[in-house]
GROMACS .gro file of C-alpha atoms in nm:
model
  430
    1UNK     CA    1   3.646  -5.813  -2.383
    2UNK     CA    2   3.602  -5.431  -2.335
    3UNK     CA    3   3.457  -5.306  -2.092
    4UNK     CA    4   3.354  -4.864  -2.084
    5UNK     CA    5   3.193  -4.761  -1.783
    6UNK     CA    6   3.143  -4.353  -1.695
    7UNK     CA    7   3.212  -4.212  -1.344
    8UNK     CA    8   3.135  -3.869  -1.202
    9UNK     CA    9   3.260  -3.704  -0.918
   10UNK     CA   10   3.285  -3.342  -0.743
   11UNK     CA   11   3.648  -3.351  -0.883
   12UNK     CA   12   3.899  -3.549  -1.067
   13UNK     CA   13   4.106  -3.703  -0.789
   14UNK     CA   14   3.789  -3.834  -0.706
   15UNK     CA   15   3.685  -3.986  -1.044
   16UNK     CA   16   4.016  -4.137  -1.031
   17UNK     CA   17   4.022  -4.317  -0.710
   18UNK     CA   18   3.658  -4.441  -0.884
   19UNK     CA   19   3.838  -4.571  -1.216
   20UNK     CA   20   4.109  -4.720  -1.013
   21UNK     CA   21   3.828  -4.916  -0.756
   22UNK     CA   22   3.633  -5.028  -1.021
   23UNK     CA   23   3.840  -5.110  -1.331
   24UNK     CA   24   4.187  -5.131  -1.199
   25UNK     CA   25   4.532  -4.949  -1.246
   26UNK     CA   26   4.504  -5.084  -1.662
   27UNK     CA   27   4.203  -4.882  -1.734
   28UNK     CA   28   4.266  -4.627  -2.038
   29UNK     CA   29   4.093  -4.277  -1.957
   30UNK     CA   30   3.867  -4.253  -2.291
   31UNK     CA   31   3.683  -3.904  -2.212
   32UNK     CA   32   3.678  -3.632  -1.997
   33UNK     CA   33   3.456  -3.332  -1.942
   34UNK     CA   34   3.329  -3.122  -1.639
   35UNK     CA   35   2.953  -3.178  -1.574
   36UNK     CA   36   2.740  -2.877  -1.484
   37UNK     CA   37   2.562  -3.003  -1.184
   38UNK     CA   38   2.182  -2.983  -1.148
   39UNK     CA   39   2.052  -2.691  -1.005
   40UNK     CA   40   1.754  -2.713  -0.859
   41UNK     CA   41   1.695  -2.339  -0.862
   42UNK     CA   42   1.784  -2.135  -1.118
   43UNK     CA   43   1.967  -1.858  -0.850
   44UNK     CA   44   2.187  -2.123  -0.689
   45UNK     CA   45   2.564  -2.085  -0.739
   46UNK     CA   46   2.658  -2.293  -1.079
   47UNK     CA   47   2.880  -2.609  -0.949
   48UNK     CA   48   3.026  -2.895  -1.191
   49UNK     CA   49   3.147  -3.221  -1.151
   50UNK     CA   50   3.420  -3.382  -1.364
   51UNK     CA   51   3.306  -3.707  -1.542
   52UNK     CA   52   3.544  -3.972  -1.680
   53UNK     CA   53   3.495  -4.228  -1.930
   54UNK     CA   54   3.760  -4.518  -1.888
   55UNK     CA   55   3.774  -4.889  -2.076
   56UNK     CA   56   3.940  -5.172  -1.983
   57UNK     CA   57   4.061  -5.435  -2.281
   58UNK     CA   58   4.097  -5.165  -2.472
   59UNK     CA   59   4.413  -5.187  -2.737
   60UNK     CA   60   4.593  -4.830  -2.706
   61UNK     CA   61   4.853  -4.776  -3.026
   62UNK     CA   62   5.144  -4.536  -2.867
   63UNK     CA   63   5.318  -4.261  -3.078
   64UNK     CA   64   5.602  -4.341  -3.262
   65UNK     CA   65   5.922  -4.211  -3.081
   66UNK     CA   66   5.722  -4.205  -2.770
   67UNK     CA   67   5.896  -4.379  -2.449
   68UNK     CA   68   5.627  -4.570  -2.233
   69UNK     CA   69   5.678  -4.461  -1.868
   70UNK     CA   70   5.592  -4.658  -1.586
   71UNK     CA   71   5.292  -4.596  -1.393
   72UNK     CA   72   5.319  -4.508  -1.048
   73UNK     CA   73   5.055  -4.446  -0.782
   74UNK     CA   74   5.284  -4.186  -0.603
   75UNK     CA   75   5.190  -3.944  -0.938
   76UNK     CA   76   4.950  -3.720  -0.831
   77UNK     CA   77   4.679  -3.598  -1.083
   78UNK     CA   78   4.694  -3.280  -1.297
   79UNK     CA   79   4.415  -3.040  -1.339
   80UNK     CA   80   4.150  -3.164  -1.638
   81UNK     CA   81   4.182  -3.063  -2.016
   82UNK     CA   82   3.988  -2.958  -2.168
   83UNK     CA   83   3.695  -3.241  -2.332
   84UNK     CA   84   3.898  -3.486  -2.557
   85UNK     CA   85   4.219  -3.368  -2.464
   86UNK     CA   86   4.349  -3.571  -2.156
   87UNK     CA   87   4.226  -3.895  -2.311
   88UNK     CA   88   4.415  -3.845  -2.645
   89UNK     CA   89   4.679  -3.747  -2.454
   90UNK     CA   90   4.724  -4.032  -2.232
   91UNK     CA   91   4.670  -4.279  -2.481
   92UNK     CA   92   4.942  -4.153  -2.692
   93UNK     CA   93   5.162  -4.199  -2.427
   94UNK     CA   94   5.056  -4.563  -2.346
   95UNK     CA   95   5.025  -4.469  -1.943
   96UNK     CA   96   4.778  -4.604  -1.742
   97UNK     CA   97   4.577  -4.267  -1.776
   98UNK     CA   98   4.389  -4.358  -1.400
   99UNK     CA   99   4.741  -4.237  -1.267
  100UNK     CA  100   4.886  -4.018  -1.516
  101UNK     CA  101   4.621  -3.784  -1.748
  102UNK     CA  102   4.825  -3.524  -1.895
  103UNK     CA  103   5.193  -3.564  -2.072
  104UNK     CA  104   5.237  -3.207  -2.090
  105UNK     CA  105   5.555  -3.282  -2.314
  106UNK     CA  106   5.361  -3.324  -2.636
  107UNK     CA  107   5.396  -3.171  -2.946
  108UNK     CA  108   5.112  -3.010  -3.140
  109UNK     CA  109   5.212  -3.260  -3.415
  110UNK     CA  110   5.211  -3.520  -3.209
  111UNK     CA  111   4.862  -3.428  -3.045
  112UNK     CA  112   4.749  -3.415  -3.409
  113UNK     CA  113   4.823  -3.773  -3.483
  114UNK     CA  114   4.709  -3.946  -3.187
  115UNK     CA  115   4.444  -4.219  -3.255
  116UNK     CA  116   4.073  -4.170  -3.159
  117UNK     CA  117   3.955  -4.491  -2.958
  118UNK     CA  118   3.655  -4.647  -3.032
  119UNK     CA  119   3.341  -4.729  -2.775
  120UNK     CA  120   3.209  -5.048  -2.729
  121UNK     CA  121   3.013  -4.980  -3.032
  122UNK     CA  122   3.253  -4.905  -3.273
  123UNK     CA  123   3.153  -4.506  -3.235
  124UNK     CA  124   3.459  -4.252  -3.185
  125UNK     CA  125   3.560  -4.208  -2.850
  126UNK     CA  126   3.544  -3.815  -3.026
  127UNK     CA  127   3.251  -3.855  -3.157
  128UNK     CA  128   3.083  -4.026  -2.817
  129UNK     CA  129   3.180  -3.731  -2.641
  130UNK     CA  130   2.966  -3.462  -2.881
  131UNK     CA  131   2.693  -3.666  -2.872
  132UNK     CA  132   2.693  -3.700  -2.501
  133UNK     CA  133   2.730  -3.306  -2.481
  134UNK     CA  134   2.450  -3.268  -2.719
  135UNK     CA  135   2.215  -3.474  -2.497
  136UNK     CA  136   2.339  -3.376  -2.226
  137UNK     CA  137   2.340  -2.977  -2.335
  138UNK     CA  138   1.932  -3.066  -2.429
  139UNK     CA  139   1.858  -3.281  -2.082
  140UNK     CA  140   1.972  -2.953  -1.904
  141UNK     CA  141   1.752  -2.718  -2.129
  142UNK     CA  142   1.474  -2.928  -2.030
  143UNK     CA  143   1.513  -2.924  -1.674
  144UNK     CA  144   1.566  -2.542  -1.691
  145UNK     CA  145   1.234  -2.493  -1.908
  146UNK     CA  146   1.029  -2.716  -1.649
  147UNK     CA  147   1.158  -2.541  -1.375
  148UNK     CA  148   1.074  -2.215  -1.483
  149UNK     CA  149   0.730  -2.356  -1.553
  150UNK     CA  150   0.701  -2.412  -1.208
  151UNK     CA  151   0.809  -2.081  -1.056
  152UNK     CA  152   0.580  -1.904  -1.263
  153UNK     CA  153   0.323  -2.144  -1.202
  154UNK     CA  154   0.402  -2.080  -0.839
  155UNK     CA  155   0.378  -1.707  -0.886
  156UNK     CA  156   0.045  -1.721  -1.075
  157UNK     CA  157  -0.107  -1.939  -0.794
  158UNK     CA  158   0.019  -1.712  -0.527
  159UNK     CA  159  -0.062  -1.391  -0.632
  160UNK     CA  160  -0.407  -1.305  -0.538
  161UNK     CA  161  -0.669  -1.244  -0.810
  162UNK     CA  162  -0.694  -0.858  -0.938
  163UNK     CA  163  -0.327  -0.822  -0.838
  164UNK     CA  164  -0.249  -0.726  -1.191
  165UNK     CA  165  -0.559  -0.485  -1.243
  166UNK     CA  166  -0.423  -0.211  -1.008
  167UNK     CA  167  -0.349   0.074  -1.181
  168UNK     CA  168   0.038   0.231  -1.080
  169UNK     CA  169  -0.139   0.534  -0.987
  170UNK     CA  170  -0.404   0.388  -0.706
  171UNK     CA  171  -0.066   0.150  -0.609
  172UNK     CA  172   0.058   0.383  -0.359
  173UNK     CA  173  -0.323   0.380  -0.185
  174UNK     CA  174  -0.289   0.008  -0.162
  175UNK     CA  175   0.011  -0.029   0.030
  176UNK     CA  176  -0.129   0.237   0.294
  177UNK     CA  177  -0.420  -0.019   0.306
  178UNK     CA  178  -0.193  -0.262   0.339
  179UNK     CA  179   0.046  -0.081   0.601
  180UNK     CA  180  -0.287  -0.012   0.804
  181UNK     CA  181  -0.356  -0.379   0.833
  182UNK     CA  182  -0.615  -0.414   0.602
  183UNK     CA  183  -0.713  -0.782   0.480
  184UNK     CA  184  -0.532  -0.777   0.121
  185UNK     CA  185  -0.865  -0.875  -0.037
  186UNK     CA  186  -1.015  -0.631   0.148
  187UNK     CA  187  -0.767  -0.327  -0.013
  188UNK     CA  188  -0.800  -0.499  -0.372
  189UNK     CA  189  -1.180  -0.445  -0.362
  190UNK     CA  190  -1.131  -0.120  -0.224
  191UNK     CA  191  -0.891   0.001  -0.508
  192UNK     CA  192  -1.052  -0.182  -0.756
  193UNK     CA  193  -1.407   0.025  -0.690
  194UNK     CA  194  -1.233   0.345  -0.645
  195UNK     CA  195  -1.048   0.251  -1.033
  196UNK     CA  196  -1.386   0.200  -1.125
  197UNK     CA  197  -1.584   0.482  -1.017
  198UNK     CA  198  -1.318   0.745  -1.067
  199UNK     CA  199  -1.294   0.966  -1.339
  200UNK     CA  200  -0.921   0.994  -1.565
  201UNK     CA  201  -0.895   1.311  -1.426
  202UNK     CA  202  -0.934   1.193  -1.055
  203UNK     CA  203  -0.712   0.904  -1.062
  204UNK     CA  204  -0.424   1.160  -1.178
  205UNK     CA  205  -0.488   1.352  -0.947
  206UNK     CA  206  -0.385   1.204  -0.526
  207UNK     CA  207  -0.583   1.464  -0.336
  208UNK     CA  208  -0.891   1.373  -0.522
  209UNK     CA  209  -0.883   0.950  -0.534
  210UNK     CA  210  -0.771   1.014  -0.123
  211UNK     CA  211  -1.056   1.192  -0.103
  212UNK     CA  212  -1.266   0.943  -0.245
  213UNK     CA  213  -1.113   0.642  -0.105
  214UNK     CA  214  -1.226   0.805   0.231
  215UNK     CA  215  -1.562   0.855   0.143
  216UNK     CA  216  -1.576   0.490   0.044
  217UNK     CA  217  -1.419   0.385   0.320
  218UNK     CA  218  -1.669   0.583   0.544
  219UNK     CA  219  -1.986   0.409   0.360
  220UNK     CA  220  -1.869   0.108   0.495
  221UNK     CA  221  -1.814   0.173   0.856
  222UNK     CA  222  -2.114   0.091   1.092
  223UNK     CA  223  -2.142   0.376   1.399
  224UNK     CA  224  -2.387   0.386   1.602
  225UNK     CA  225  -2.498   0.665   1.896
  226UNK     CA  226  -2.343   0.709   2.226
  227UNK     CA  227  -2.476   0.603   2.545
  228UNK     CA  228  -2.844   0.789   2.595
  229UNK     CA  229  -2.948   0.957   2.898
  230UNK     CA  230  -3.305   1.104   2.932
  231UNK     CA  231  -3.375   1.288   3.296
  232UNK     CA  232  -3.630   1.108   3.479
  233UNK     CA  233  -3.602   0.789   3.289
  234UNK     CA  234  -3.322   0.496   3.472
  235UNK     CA  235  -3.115   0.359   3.199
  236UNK     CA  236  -2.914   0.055   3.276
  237UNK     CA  237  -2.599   0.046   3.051
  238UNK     CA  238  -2.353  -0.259   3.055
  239UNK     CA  239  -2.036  -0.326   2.934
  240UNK     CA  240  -1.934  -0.720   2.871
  241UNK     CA  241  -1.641  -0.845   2.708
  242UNK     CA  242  -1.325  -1.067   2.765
  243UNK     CA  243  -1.116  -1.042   2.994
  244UNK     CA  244  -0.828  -0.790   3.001
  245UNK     CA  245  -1.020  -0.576   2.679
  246UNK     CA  246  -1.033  -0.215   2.936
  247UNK     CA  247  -1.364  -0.284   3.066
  248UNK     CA  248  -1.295  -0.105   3.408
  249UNK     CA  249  -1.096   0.160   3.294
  250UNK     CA  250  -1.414   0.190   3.023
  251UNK     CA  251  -1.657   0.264   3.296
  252UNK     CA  252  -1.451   0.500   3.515
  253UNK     CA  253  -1.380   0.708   3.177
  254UNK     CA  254  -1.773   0.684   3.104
  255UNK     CA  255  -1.907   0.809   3.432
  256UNK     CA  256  -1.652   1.061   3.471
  257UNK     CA  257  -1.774   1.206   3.184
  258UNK     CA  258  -2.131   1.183   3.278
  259UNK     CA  259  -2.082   1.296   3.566
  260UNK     CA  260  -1.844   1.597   3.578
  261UNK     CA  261  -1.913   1.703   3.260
  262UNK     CA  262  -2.284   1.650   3.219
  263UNK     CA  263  -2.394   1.618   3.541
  264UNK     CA  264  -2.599   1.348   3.541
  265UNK     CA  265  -2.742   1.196   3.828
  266UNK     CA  266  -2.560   0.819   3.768
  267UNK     CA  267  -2.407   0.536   4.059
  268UNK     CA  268  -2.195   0.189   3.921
  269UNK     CA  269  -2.273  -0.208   3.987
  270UNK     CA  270  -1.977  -0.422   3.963
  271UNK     CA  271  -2.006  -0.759   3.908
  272UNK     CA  272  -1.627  -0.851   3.902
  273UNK     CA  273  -1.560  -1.001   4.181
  274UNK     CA  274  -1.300  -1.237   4.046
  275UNK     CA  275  -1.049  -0.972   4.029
  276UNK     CA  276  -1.016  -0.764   4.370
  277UNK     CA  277  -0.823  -0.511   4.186
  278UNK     CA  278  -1.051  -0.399   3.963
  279UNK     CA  279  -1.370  -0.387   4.261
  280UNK     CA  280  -1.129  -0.178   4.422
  281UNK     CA  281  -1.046   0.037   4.129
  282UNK     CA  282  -1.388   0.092   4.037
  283UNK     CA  283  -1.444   0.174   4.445
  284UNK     CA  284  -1.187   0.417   4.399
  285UNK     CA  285  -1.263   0.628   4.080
  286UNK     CA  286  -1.632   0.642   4.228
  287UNK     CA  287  -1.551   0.781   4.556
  288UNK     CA  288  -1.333   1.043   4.360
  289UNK     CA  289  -1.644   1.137   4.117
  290UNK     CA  290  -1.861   1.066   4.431
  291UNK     CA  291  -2.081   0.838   4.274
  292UNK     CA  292  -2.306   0.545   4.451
  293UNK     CA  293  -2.124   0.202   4.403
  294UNK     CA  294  -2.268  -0.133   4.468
  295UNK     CA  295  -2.091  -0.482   4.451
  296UNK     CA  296  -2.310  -0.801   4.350
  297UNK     CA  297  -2.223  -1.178   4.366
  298UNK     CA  298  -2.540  -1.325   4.245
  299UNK     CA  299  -2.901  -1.211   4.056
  300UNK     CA  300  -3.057  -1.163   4.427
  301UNK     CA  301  -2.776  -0.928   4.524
  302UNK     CA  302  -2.807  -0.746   4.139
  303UNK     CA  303  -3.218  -0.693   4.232
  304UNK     CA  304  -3.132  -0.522   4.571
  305UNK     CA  305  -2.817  -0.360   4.398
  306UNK     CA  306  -3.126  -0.217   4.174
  307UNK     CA  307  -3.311  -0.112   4.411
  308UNK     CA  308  -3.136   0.108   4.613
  309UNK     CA  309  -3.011   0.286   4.320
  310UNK     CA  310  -3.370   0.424   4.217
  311UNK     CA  311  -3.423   0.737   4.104
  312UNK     CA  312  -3.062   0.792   3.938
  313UNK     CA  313  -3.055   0.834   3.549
  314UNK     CA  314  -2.762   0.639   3.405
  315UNK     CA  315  -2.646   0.269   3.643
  316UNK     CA  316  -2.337   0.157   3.444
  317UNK     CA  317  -2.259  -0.218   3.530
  318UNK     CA  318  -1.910  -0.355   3.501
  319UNK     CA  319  -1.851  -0.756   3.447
  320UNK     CA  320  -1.646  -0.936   3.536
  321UNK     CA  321  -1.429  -1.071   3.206
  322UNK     CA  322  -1.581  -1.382   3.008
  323UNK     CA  323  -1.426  -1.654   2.825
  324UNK     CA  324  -1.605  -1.626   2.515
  325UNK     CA  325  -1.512  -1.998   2.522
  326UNK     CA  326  -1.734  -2.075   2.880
  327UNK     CA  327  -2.069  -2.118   2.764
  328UNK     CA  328  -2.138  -2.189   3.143
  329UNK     CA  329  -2.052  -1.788   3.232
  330UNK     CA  330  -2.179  -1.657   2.951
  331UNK     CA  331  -2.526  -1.811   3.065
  332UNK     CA  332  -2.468  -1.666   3.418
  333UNK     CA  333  -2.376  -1.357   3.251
  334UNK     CA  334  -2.745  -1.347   3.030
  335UNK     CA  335  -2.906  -1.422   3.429
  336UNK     CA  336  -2.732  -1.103   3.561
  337UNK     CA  337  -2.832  -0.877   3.312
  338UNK     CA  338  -3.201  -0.985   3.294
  339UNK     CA  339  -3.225  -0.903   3.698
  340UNK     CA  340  -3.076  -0.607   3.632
  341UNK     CA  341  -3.318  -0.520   3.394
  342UNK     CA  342  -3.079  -0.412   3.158
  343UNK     CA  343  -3.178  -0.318   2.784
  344UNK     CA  344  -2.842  -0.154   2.624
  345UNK     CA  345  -2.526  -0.389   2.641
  346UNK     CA  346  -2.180  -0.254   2.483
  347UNK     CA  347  -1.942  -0.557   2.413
  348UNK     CA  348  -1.588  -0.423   2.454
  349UNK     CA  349  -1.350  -0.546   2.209
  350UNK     CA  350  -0.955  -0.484   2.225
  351UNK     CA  351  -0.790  -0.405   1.863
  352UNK     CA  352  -0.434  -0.560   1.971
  353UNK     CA  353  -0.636  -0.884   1.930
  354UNK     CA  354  -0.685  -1.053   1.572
  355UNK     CA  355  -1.002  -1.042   1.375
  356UNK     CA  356  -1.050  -1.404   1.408
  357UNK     CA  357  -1.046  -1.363   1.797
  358UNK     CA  358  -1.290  -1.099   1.789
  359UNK     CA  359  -1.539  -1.228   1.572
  360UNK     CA  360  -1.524  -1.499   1.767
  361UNK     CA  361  -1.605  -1.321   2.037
  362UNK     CA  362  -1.865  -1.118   1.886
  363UNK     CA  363  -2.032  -1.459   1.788
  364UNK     CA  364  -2.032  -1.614   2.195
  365UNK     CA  365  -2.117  -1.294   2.344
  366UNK     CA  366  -2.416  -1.259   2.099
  367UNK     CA  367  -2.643  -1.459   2.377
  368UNK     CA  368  -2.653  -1.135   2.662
  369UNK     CA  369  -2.791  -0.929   2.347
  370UNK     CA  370  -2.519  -0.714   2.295
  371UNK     CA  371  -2.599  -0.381   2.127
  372UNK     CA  372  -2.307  -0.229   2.037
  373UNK     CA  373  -1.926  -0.214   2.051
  374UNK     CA  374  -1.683  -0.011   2.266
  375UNK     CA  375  -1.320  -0.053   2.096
  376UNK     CA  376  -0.968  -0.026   2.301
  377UNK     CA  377  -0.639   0.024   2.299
  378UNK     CA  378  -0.629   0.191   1.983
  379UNK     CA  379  -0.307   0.376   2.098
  380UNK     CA  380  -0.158  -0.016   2.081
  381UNK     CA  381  -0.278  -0.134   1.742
  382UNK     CA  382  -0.050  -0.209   1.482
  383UNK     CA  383  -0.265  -0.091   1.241
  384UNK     CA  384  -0.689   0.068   1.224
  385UNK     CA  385  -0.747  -0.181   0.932
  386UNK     CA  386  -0.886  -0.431   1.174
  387UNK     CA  387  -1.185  -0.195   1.229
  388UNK     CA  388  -1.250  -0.177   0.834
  389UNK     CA  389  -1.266  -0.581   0.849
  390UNK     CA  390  -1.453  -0.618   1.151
  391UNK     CA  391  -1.740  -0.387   1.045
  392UNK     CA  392  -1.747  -0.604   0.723
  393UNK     CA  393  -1.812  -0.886   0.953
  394UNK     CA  394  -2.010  -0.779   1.234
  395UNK     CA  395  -2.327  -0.645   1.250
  396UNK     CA  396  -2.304  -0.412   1.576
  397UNK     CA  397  -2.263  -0.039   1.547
  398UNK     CA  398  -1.931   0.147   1.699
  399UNK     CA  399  -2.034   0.393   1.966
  400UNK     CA  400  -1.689   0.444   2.095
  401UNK     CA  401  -1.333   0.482   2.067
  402UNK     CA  402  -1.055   0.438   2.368
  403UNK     CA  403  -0.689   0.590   2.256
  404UNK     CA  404  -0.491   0.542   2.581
  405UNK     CA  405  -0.498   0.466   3.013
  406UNK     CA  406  -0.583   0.818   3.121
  407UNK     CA  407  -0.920   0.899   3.285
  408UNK     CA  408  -1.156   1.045   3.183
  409UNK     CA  409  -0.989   1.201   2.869
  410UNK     CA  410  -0.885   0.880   2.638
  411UNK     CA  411  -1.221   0.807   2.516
  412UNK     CA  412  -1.450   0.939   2.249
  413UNK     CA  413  -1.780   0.903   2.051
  414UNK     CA  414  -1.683   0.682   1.718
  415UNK     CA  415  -1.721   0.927   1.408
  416UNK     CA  416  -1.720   0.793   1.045
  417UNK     CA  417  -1.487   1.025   0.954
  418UNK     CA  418  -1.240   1.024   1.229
  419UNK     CA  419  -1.226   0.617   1.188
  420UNK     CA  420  -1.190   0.628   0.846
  421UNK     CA  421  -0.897   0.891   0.838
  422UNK     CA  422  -0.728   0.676   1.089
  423UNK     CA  423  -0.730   0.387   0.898
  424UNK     CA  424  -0.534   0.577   0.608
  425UNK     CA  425  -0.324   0.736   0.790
  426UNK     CA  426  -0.455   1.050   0.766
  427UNK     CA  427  -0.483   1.145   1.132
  428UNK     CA  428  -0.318   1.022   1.407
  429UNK     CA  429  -0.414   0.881   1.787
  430UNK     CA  430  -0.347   1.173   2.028
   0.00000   0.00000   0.00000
């Protein structure tokens, strides 16, 4: 009875230790052909495998004149033919082709005249192997052409929407939106309303779409004013905010500013008595500007901190840093405040933090009433684009900007202008 069977492996010492475990030393080598292996991407290195088609009970004919030889396992294997060649050859010869595939003796004539065996099903062993290249030739086309269905289906799905509307000549804009750590949304809408409202001659022209990307950009910043001081009239400023965000260093630029520059008649609270440091930091700066300073650990101690500072303009209040996550403080925060009789409260935001931390901490400290925003550490951003998203998200003005450690001269009043050439890259911190 015949038996054909087909074995593949990464090379043909390997298919023939296969042909030999399976079918035995007697099994006649039919077919041969190297396999390109399946590639699951279409940039991975192109590897084949050799596949071997072998019978057993199959009746070989030998060429006339030919001289069987004797197999022998001690014959090592030769290199494949090519497809059709090693099993014509090897079944001329009447070998056991598992141990011996190529008689490299044979004439052309001979080659010629060598019989084609027949499958199982009476088909050419010849004819077999076309067929199996055919359908094998189409199996691989498919896999190719579903593949690169799915890369581009990847691509599609990945790239944002609008990614193919941006003109080449606003492209340059978006990557400096980009660079700037803009949300990538964000810069599409951006350069997608500047396309829009620009005329042909304006997007050809840099200095003009710069120009109005700025403008746009500046329409959608929120500032608001700088700390007010009317003579006569006590205003009680206070500045809230995580911990670690440059509150301290916030208020000694502040009232040195007030104070040496404008005069005005001001003293400090601090309320932060969790860090030592920073009481004695604040102590510090205000016996330098010679300003009043009181300390308070509780609302009684904040209404006889109040007290003895009548008559002054400007009282700046420093806290003592929140979790935004401690409802509990925040609550004994609100308590503070009210005793103090406080009406303007800056939340100080860092911008080395991510814009999901601070509108989270927008959202928290929303319960003292916060007014407005103070934002540090500019000079340690990665990027101004933060700003751009935050305003989009949160309601509070900007009243000002800290680039740096040094007192009293890192700090400024926020200006549209100035944020919005930051962002682009169009001035620089310092």
């Amino acid at each position: 009875m015949t038996d054909v069977r087909t074995f593949r492996a990464a090379s043909m010492q390997a298919a023939l230790d296969l042909v030999r475990q399976e079918m035995g030393g007697d099994a006649v080598i039919l077919h041969t052909r190297q396999v390109p292996r399946r590639r699951w991407l279409p940039w991975n290195r192109r590897r084949e495998d050799v596949e071997i088609t072998a019978g057993a009970g199959v009746n070989v004919r030998p060429v006339a004149g030919r001289k069987r030889s004797s197999p022998s396992l001690a014959e090592p294997a030769a290199p494949p033919l090519p497809t059709g060649t090693a099993s014509r050859t090897a079944t001329a010869a009447g070998r056991s082709p598992c141990l011996d595939l190529i008689t490299p003796d044979i004439s052309a004539a001979e080659t010629a005249s060598l019989p084609v065996l027949p499958d199982s099903q009476g088909t050419p062993a010849r004819d077999q192997g076309r067929a199996h290249s055919d359908q094998d030739a189409a199996a691989l086309a498919d896999q190719l052409q579903t593949i690169r269905k799915m890369l581009e289906s990847l691509t599609t799905h990945s790239r944002p929407a609008g990614a193919a509307e941006i003109p080449a000549e606003l492209f340059d804009l978006y990557a400096e939106l980009i660079d700037a750590e803009v949300e990538d949304a964000l810069a599409r809408e951006f350069i997608l309303r500047l396309k829009e409202h620009a005329t042909p001659a304006q997007l050809q022209d840099p200095a003009a779409t710069r120009a109005l990307l700025t403008a746009m950009v500046e329409a959608d910043l929120c500032v608001g004013a700088p700390i007010a001081v009317t003579p006569g009239r006590r205003n009680v400023v206070a500045l809230v905010g995580s911990t670690g965000v440059g509150k301290t260093t916030t208020i000694a630029k502040l009232a040195a500013n007030f104070r040496l520059r404008d005069g005005i008649k001001m003293g400090l609270v601090t309320v932060d008595t969790y860090r030592i440091a920073a009481v004695e930091q604040l102590r510090t700066y205000a016996e330098i500007i010679d300003l009043p300073m009181k300390v308070v650990t509780s609302p009684l101690d904040m209404r006889r901190a109040m007290d003895e500072l009548v008559g002054l303009d400007l009282v700046l209040i420093d806290t003592a840093g929140r979790s935004p996550r401690d409802d509990l403080q925040i609550q004994e925060l609100k308590r503070l405040l009210a005793e103090a009789g406080t009406e303007d409260v800056r939340l100080v935001l860092s911008l080395t933090s991510s814009l999901r931390s601070l509108e989270a901490t927008v959202e928290k400290f929303k319960a003292v009433n916060t007014t407005g925003l103070i934002l540090t550490k500019l000079d340690e951003a990665a990027g101004m684009g933060t700003l751009l998203s935050l305003a989009r998200k949160v309601p509070l003005p900007v009243s000002y900007l800290t680039t740096g450690q040094d007192v009293p001269d890192d700090i400024e009043p926020a200006n549209k202008t100035r944020i919005a050439r930051l962002i682009l890259g169009q001035e620089h911190i310092g």
